[in-house]
Coordinates of C-alpha atoms in Angstrom, one line a residue:
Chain A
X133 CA -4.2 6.9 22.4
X134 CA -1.0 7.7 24.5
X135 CA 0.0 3.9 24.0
X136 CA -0.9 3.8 20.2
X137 CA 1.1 6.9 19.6
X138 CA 4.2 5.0 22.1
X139 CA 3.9 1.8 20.1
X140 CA 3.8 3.6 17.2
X141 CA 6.7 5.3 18.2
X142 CA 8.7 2.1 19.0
X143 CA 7.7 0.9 15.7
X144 CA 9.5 3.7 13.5
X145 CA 12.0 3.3 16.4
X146 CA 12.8 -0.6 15.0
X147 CA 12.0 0.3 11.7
X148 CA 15.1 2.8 11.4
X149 CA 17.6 0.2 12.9
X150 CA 16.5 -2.1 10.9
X151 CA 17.1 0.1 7.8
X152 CA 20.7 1.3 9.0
X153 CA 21.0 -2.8 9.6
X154 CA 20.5 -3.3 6.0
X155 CA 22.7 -0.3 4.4
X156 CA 25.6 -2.1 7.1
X157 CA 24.8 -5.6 5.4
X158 CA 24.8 -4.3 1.9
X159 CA 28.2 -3.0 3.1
X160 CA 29.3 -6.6 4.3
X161 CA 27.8 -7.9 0.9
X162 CA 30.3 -6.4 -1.1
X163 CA 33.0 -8.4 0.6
X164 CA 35.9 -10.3 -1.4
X165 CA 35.5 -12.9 0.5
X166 CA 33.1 -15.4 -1.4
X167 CA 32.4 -17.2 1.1
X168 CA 31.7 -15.0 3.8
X169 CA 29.3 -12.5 1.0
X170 CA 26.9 -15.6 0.2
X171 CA 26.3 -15.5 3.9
X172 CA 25.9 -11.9 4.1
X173 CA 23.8 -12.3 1.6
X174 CA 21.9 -14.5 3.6
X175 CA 21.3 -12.5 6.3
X176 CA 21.2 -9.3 4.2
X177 CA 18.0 -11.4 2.6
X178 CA 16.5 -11.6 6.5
X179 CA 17.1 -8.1 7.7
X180 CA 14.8 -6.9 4.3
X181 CA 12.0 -9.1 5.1
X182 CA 12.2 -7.6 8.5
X183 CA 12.1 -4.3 7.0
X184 CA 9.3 -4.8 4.9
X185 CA 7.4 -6.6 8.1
X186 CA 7.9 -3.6 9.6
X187 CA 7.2 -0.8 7.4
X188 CA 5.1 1.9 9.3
X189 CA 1.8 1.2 9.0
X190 CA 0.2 4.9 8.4
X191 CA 1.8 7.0 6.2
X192 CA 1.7 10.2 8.6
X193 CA 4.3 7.6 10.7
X194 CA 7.9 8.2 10.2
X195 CA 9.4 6.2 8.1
X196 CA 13.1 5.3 8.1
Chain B
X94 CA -26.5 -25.3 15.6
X95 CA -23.0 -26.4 16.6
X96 CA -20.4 -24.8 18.3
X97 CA -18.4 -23.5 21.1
X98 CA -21.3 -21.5 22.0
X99 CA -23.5 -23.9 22.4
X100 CA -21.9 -24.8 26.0
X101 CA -18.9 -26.1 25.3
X102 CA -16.5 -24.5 27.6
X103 CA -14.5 -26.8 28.8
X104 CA -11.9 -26.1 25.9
X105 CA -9.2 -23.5 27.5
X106 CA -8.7 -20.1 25.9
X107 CA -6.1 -19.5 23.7
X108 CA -3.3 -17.1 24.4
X109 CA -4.1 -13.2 23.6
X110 CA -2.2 -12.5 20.8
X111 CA -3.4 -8.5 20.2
X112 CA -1.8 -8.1 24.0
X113 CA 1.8 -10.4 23.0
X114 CA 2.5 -8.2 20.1
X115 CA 2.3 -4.5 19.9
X116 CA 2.9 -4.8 16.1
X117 CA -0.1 -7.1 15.9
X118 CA -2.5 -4.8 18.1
X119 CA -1.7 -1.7 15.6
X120 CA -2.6 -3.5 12.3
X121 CA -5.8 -4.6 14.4
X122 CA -6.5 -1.0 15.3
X123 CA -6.4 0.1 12.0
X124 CA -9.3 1.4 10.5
X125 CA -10.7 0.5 7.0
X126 CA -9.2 3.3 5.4
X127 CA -5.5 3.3 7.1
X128 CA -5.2 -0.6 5.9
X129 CA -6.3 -0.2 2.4
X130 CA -3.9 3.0 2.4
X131 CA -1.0 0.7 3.4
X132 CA -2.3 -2.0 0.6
X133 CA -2.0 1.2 -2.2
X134 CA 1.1 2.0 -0.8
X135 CA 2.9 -1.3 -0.8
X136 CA 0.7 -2.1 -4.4
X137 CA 2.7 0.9 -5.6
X138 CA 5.8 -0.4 -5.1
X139 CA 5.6 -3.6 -5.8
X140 CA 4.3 -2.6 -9.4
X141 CA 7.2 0.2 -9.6
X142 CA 9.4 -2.9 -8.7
X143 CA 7.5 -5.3 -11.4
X144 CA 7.8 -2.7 -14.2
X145 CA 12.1 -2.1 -13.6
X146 CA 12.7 -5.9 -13.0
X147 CA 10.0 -8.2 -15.2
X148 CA 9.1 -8.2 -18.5
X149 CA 5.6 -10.1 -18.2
X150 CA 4.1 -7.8 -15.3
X151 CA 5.2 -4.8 -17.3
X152 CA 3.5 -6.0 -20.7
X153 CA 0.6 -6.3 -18.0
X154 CA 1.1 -2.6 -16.8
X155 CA 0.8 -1.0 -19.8
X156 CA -2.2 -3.0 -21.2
X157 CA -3.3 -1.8 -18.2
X158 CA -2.1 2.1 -18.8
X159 CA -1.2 2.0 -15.0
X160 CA 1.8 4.2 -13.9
X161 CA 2.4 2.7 -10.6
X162 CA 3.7 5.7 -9.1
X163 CA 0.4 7.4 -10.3
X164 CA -2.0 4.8 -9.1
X165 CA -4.7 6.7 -7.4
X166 CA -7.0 4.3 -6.2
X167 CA -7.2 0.3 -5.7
X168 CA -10.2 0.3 -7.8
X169 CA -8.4 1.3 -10.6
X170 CA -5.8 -1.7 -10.2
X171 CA -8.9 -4.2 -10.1
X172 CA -10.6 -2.4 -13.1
X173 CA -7.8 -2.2 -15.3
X174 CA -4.5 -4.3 -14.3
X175 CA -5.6 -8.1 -16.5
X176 CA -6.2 -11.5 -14.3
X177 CA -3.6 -14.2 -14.9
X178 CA -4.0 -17.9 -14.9
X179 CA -1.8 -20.9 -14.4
X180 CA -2.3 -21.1 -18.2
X181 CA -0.6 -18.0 -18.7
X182 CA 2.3 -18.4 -15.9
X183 CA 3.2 -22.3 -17.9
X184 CA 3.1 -20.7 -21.3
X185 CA 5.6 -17.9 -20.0
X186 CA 7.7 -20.5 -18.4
X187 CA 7.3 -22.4 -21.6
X188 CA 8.7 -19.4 -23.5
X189 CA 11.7 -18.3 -20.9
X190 CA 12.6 -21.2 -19.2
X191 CA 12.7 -22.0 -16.5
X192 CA 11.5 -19.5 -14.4
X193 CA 9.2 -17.4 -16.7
X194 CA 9.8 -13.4 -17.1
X195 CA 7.4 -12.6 -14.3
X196 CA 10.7 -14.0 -12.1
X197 CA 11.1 -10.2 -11.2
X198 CA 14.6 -10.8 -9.5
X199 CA 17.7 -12.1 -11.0
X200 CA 18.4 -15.5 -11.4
X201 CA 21.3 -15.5 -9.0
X202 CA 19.3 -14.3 -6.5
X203 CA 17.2 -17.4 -6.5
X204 CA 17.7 -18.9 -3.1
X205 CA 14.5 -21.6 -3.1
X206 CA 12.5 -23.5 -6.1
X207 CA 8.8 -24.1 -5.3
X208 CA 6.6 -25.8 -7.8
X209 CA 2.9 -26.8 -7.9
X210 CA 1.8 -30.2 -7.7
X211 CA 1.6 -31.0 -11.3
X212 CA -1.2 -33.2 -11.0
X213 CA -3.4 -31.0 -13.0
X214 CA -2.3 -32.3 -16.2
X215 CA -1.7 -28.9 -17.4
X216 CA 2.0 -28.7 -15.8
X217 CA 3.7 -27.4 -12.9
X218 CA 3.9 -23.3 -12.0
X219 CA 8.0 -22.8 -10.8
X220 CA 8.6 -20.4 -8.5
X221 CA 11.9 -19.0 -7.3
X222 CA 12.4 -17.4 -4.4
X223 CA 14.7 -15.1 -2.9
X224 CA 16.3 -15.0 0.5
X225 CA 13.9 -12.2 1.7
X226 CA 11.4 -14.1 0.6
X227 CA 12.2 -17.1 2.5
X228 CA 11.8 -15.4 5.6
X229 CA 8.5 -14.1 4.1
X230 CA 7.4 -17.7 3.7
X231 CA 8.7 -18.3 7.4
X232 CA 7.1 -15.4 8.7
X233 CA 3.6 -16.6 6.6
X234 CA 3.5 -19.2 8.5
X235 CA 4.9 -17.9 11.8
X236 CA 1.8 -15.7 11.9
X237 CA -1.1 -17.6 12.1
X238 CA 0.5 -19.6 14.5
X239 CA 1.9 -17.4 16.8
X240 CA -2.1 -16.3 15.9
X241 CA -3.3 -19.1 17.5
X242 CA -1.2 -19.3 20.4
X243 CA 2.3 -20.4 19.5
X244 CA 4.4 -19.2 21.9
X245 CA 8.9 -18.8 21.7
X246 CA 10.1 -22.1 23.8
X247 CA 6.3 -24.1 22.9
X248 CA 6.9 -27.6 21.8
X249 CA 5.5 -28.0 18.1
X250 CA 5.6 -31.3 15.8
X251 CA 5.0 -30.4 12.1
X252 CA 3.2 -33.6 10.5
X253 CA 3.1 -32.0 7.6
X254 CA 6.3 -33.8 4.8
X255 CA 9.0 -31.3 5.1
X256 CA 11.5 -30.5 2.0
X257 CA 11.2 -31.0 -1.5
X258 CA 9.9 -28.7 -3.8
X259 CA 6.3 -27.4 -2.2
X260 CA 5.9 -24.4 -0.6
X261 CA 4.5 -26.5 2.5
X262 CA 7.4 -28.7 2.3
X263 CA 9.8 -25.6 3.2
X264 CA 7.4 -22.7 4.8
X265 CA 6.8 -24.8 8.3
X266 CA 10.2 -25.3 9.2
X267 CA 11.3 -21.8 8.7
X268 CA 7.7 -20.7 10.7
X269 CA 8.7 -22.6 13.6
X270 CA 12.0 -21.5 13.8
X271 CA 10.8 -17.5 13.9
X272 CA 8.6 -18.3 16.4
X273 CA 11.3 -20.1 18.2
X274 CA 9.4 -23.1 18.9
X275 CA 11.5 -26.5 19.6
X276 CA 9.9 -28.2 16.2
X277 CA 9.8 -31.8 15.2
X278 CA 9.0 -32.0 11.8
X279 CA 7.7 -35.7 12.0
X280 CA 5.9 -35.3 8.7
X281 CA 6.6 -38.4 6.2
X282 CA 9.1 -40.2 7.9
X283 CA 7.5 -42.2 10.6
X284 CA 4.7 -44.1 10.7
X285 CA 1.8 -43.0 13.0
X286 CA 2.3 -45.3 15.6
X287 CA 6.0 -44.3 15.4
X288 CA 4.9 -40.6 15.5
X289 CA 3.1 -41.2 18.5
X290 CA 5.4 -43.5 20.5
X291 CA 7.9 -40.2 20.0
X292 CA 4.8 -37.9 20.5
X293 CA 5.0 -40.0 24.2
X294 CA 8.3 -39.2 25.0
X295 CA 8.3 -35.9 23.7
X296 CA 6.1 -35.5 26.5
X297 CA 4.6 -31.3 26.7
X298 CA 3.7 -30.7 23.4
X299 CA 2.3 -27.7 22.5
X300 CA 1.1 -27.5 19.2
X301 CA -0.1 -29.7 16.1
X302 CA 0.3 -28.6 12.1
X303 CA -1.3 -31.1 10.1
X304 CA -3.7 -31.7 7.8
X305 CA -7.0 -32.3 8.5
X306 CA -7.3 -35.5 7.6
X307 CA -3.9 -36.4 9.4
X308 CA -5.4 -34.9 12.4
X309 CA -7.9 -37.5 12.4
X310 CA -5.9 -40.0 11.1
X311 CA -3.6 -39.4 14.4
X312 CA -6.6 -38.8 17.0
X313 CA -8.0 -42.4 15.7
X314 CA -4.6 -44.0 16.2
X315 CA -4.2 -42.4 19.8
X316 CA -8.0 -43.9 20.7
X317 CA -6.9 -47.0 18.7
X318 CA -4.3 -47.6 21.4
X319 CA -6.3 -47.3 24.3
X320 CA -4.9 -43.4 24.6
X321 CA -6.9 -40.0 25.5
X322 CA -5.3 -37.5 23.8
X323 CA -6.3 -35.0 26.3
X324 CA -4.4 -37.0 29.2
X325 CA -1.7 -38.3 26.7
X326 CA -0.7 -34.4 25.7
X327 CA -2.1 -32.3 28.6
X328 CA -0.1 -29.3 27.6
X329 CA -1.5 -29.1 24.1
X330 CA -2.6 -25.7 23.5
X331 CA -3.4 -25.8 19.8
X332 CA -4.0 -27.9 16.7
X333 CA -3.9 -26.1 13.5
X334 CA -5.3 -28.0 10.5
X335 CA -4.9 -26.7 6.7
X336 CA -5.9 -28.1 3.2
X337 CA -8.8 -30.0 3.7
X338 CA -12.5 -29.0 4.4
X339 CA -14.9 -31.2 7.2
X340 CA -18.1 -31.2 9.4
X341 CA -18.6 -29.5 12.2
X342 CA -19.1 -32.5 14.5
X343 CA -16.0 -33.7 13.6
X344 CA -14.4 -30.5 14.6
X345 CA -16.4 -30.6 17.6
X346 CA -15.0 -34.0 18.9
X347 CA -11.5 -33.4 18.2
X348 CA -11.7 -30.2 20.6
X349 CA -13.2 -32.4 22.9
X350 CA -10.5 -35.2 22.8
X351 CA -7.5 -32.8 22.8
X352 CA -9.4 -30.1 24.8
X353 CA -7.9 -27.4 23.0
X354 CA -8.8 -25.0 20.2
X355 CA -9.3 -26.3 16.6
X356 CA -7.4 -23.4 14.5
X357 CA -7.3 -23.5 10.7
X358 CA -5.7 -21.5 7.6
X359 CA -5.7 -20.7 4.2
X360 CA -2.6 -21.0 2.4
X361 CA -1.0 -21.5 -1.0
X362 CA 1.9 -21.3 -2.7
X363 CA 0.7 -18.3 -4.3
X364 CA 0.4 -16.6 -1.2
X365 CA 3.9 -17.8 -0.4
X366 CA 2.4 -19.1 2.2
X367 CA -0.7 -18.5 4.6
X368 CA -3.1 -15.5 3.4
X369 CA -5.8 -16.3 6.1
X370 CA -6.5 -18.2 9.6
X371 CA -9.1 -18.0 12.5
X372 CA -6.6 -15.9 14.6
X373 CA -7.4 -17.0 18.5
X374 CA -11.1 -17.5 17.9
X375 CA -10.9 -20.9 16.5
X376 CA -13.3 -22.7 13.8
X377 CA -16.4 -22.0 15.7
X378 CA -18.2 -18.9 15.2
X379 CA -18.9 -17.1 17.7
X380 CA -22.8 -17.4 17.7
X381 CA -22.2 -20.8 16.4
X382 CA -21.6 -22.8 13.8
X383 CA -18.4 -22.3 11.1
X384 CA -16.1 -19.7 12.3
X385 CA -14.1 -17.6 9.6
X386 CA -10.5 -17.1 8.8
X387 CA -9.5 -13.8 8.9
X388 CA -7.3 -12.6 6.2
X389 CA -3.5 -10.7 6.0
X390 CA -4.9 -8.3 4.1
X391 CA -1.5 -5.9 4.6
X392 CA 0.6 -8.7 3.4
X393 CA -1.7 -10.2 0.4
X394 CA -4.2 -8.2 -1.7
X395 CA -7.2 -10.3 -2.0
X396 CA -10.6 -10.2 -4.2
X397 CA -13.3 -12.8 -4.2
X398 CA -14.9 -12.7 -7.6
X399 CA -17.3 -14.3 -9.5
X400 CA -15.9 -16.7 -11.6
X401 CA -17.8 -16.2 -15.0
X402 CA -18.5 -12.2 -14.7
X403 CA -15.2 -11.5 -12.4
X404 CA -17.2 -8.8 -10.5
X405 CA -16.5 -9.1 -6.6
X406 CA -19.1 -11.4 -4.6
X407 CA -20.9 -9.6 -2.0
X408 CA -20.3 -10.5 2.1
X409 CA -21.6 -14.1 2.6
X410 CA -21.6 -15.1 -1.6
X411 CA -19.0 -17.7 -2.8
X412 CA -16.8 -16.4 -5.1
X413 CA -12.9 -17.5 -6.6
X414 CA -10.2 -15.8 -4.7
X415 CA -7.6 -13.7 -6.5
X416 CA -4.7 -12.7 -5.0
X417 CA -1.9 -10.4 -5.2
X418 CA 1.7 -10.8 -3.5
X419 CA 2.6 -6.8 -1.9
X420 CA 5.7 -7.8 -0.6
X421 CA 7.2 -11.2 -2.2
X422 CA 9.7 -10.3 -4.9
X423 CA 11.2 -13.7 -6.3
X424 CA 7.9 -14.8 -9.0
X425 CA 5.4 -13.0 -7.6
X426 CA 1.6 -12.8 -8.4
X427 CA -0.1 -9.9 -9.2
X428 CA -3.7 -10.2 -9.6
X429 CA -3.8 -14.3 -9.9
X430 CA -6.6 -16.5 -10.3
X431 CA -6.7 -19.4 -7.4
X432 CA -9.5 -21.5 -8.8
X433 CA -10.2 -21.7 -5.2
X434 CA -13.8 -21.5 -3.7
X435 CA -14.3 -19.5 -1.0
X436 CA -17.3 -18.0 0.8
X437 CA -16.4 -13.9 1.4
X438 CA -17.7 -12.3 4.9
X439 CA -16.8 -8.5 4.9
X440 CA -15.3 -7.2 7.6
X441 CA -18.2 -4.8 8.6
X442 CA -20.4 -8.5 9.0
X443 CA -17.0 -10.5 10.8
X444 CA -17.8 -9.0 13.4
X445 CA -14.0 -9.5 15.1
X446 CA -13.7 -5.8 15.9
X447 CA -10.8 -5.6 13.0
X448 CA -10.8 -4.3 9.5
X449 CA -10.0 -7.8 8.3
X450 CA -12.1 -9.2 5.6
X451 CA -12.8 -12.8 6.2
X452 CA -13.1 -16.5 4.5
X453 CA -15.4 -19.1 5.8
X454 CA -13.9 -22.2 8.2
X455 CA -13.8 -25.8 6.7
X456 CA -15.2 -25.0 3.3
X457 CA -12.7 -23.6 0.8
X458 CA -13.5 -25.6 -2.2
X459 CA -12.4 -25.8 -6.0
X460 CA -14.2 -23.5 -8.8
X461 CA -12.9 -26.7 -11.0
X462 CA -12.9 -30.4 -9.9
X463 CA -9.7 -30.7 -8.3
X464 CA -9.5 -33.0 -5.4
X465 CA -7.0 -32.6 -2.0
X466 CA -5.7 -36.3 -1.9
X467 CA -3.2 -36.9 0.8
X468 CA -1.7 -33.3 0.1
X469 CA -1.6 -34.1 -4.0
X470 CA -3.8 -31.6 -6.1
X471 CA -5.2 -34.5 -7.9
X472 CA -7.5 -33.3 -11.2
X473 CA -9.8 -36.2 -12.4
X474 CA -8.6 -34.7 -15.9
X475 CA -5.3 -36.6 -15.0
X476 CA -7.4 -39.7 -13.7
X477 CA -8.9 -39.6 -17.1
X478 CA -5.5 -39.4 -19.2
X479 CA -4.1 -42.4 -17.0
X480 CA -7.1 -44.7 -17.2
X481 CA -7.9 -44.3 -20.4
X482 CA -4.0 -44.1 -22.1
X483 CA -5.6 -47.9 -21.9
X484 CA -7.5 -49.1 -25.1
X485 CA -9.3 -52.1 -23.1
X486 CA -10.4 -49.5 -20.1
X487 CA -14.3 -48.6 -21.3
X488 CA -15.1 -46.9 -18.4
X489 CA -14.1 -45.5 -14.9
X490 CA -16.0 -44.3 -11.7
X491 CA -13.5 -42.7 -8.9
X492 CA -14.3 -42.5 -5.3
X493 CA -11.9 -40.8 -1.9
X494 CA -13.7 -42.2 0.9
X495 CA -12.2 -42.4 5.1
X496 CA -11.6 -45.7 5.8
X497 CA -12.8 -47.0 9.3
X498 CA -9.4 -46.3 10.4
X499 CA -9.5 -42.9 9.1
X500 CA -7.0 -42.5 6.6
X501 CA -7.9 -41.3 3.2
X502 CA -8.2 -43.7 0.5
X503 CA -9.2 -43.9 -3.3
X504 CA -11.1 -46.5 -5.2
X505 CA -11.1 -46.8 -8.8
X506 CA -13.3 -49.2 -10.3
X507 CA -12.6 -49.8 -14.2
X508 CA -15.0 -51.9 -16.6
X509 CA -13.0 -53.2 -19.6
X510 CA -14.0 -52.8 -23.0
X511 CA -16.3 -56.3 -24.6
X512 CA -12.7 -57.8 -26.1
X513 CA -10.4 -57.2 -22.7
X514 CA -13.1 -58.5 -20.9
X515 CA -12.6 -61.9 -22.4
X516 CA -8.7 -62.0 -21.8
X517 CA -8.2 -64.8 -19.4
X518 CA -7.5 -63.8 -15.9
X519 CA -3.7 -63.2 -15.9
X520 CA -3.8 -61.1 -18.1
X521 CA -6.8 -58.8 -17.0
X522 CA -4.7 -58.7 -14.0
X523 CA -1.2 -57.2 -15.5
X524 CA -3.9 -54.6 -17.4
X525 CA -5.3 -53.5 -13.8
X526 CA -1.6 -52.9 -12.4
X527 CA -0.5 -51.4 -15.2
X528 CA -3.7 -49.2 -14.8
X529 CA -2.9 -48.5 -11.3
X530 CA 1.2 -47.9 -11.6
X531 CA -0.5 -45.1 -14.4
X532 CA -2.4 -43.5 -12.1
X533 CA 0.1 -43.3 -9.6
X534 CA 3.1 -41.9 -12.1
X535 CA 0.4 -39.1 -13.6
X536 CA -1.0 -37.8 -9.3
X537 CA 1.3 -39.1 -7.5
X538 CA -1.1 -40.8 -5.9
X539 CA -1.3 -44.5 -4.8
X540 CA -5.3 -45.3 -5.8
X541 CA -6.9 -48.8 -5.1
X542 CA -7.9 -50.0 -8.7
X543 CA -10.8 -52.6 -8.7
X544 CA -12.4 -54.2 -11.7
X545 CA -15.9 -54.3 -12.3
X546 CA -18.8 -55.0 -15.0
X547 CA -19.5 -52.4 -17.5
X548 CA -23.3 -52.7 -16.6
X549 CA -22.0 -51.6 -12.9
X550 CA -20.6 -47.7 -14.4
X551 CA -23.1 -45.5 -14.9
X552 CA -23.4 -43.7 -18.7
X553 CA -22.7 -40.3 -19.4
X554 CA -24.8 -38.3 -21.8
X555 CA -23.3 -35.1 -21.2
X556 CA -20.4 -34.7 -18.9
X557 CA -19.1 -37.1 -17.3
X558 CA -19.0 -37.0 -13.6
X559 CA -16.8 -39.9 -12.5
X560 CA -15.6 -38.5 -8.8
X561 CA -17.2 -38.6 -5.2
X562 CA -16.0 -37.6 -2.5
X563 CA -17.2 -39.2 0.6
X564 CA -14.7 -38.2 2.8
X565 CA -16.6 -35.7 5.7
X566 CA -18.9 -38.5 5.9
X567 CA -16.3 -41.0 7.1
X568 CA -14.8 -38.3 10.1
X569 CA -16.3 -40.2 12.8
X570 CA -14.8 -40.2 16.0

């Protein structure tokens, strides 16, 4: 139970860099430089599928 | 009865992949309950999403009268919210080309085109995908490998073709490379005995992706040369077949060959990707015979109806799967009919000690006649338009067979109508290639085209059944 509640813990943990990560990207994303936002874009794209893959998997768990 | 059980242990244990990821070991510790919570939850959003950003899934929602934010129960979503078909998705794309409103992102944001087959006949399904999704399709794949013991640093070669405009041509790479396996995606551009000569100097390979019948078609090349695949590839931990169904004695031999785990998925472009694989345990069960694929039920809502009365099959029935994307955003499906055949086990009979429900090993089917040739969705419907676009073809009976050196092949035998048959033989010749390049421009398939009597074609009072498929018979090893 003590490790579930630990990985558990670890999980909200990633999830809420992973959140900030995104608000930094969609930051980056509004960039003037074209060429630099489509890759933002890119990895803006990356760090959301990360967020979604780890969204906290009981709703008691903190979220981001 | 078959099986690993049944003494077979000299095939190594695959990694432990509840004790390499934390992440994995939760969703397996969660109980019935807590994993159909998270399904309502993610459902919710995805609908709240659907409703803002496309105007198909919305005329949906409120035929439906579903407020997604409101949604109470799951039930209520498979009551109420209607089934779609491919028939619907190509008459939408018809109407808004060419992406269709259910799109549900802007088209700026499209990042990858995927498209069906289009050997049904009935036209090609376009999806577009965004850059989250992409790493969705990655990670879709990434997961029943790393699953089955795909390690950061393994060795994997992809057989499967990479590129173009499948969902299978684009989700292995992307797998691999979130795994961070060293991939060679050797898949359509070698020949076999060019794949293997590489395969040689590769040297410590860890892992196979291929089709099932490529897996044979590779195995019977290796023995063809004189090599053991076992000694040949002695760090081989896993082989991981998709697409195609087979015997059990065929599955058997090839863990005996390679000694390693036989592993096995289910996956479409409608699940953007895999929806369901045996985990670690392999295509064995555990008492014997098939084992089951266990499915992402957190990423992918699934239901396994009956096909005429669309209520759910119970554990061990064979229903049609219907699936629902929770987390894809670029064209995803909400409550889509597969066509695909599968035999349900409920978690509570799986037996796996998750909440997982489950799909049986090796025999996903078709609800309609479709056939898996050499990775084409082939429908004899489009056999039918070729061959008989033809005024001189009377009749046709098809056949996919494994030939002695195990690769699949098609014959299609033709009897010409009384007034063709009398054309001299130059002639009846040009006919039977024309025939054949037909065939091949409407599956995309290369078919064997033989011409026989009329008297040799059976008649068909009712309808016609012009296909077998011979081709479990023909995995010998």
């Amino acid at each position: 139970m003590e490790t579930d509640r630990s990985a558990a813990d670890t999980a909200a943990r990633e999830h809420r860099i992973l959140t900030r990560m995104l608000a930094d990207c969609d930051d980056l994303c509004r960039s003037g430089d074209m060429l630099l936002s489509a890759q933002y874009r890119h990895l803006r794209g990356r760090i959301a599928a990360l967020v979604e893959l780890t969204i906290p998997l009981r709703e008691a768990e903190p979220d981001a | 009865m078959i099986g690993r059980a049944q003494g077979r242990s000299h095939v190594a244990a695959p990694a432990a992949p509840f004790a390499d990821s934390a992440r994995l070991a939760q969703l397996a510790a969660l109980s019935r309950d807590e994993l159909e919570a998270l399904q309502l939850r993610r459902l919710r959003r995805q609908l709240a999403r659907l409703a803002q950003s496309s105007p198909y899934h919305r005329r949906r929602l409120e035929a439906a009268r579903i407020a997604p934010d409101a949604l109470a129960s799951l039930e209520i979503f498979r009551a109420r919210f209607p089934l779609s078909t491919k028939a619907d998705f190509l008459a939408d794309q018809a109407e808004h080309p060419p992406f269709g409103q259910r799109l549900g992102i802007p088209r700026e944001q499209v990042a990858l085109v995927n498209m069906t087959g289009g050997t049904s006949g009935q036209g090609q399904e376009i999806y577009g995908r965004s850059q989250h999704d992409i790493h969705l399709q990655g990670y879709l794949h990434a997961l029943p490998w790393f699953l089955a013991g795909l390690r950061p640093g393994d060795v994997a070669v992809n057989c499967v073709p990479a590129g173009g405009m499948t969902t299978g041509g684009w989700g292995p790479g992307e797998g691999l490379r979130i795994v961070g396996a060293t991939a060679f995606h050797i898949g359509g551009t070698l020949s076999t005995d060019a794949k293997i000569d590489l395969m040689l100097r590769i040297g410590d390979i860890h892992f196979i992706y291929a089709s099932t019948n490529y897996l044979h078609t590779l195995t019977e090349a290796l023995l063809r040369r004189g090599l053991e695949p076992r000694r040949a590839f002695p760090a081989m931990r896993t082989l991981f077949i998709a697409a195609e169904g087979y015997p059990l004695e065929w599955a058997e031999r090839i863990e005996t060959l390679w000694d390693c785990r036989l592993q096995e998925g289910y996956g479409s472009t409608q699940c953007a990707g895999f929806g369901a694989s045996t985990c670690a345990d392999g295509v064995f069960g555990r008492a014997g015979g098939r084992g089951l694929m266990h499915m992402f039920e957190w990423e992918t809502l699934f239901e396994v109806v009956h096909p005429t009365s669309l209520e759910p099959v119970s554990s061990g029935e064979t229903g049609e799967l219907v699936v629902t994307n929770l987390a894809i955003e670029g064209s995803p499906v909400v409550r889509f009919r597969t066509g695909d055949a599968v035999r349900f086990v409920s978690h509570r009979d799986a037996a796996s000690g998750r909440t997982w429900n489950a799909i049986e090993c090796g025999t996903v089917g078709r609800f309609d006649d479709m056939l898996k040739i050499r990775g084409n969705n082939v429908w004899p419907s489009a056999v039918d338009a070729a061959v008989f676009s033809f005024a001189e073809v009377a009749e046709y009976a098809g056949r996919v067979y494994t030939s002695p050196d195990g690769k699949t092949e098609v014959e299609v035998r033709i009897a010409f109508t009384e007034g063709a048959a009398s054309l001299d033989e130059a002639s009846r010749e040009r006919l039977r290639e024309a025939v054949r390049g037909t065939i091949k421009e409407r599956t995309n398939v290369w078919m064997t085209v033989v011409v026989c009597a009329r008297d040799q074609l059976p008649e068909f009072n009712y309808k016609a059944r012009r296909w077998k498929d011979e081709r479990q018979q023909g995995y010998r090893l």
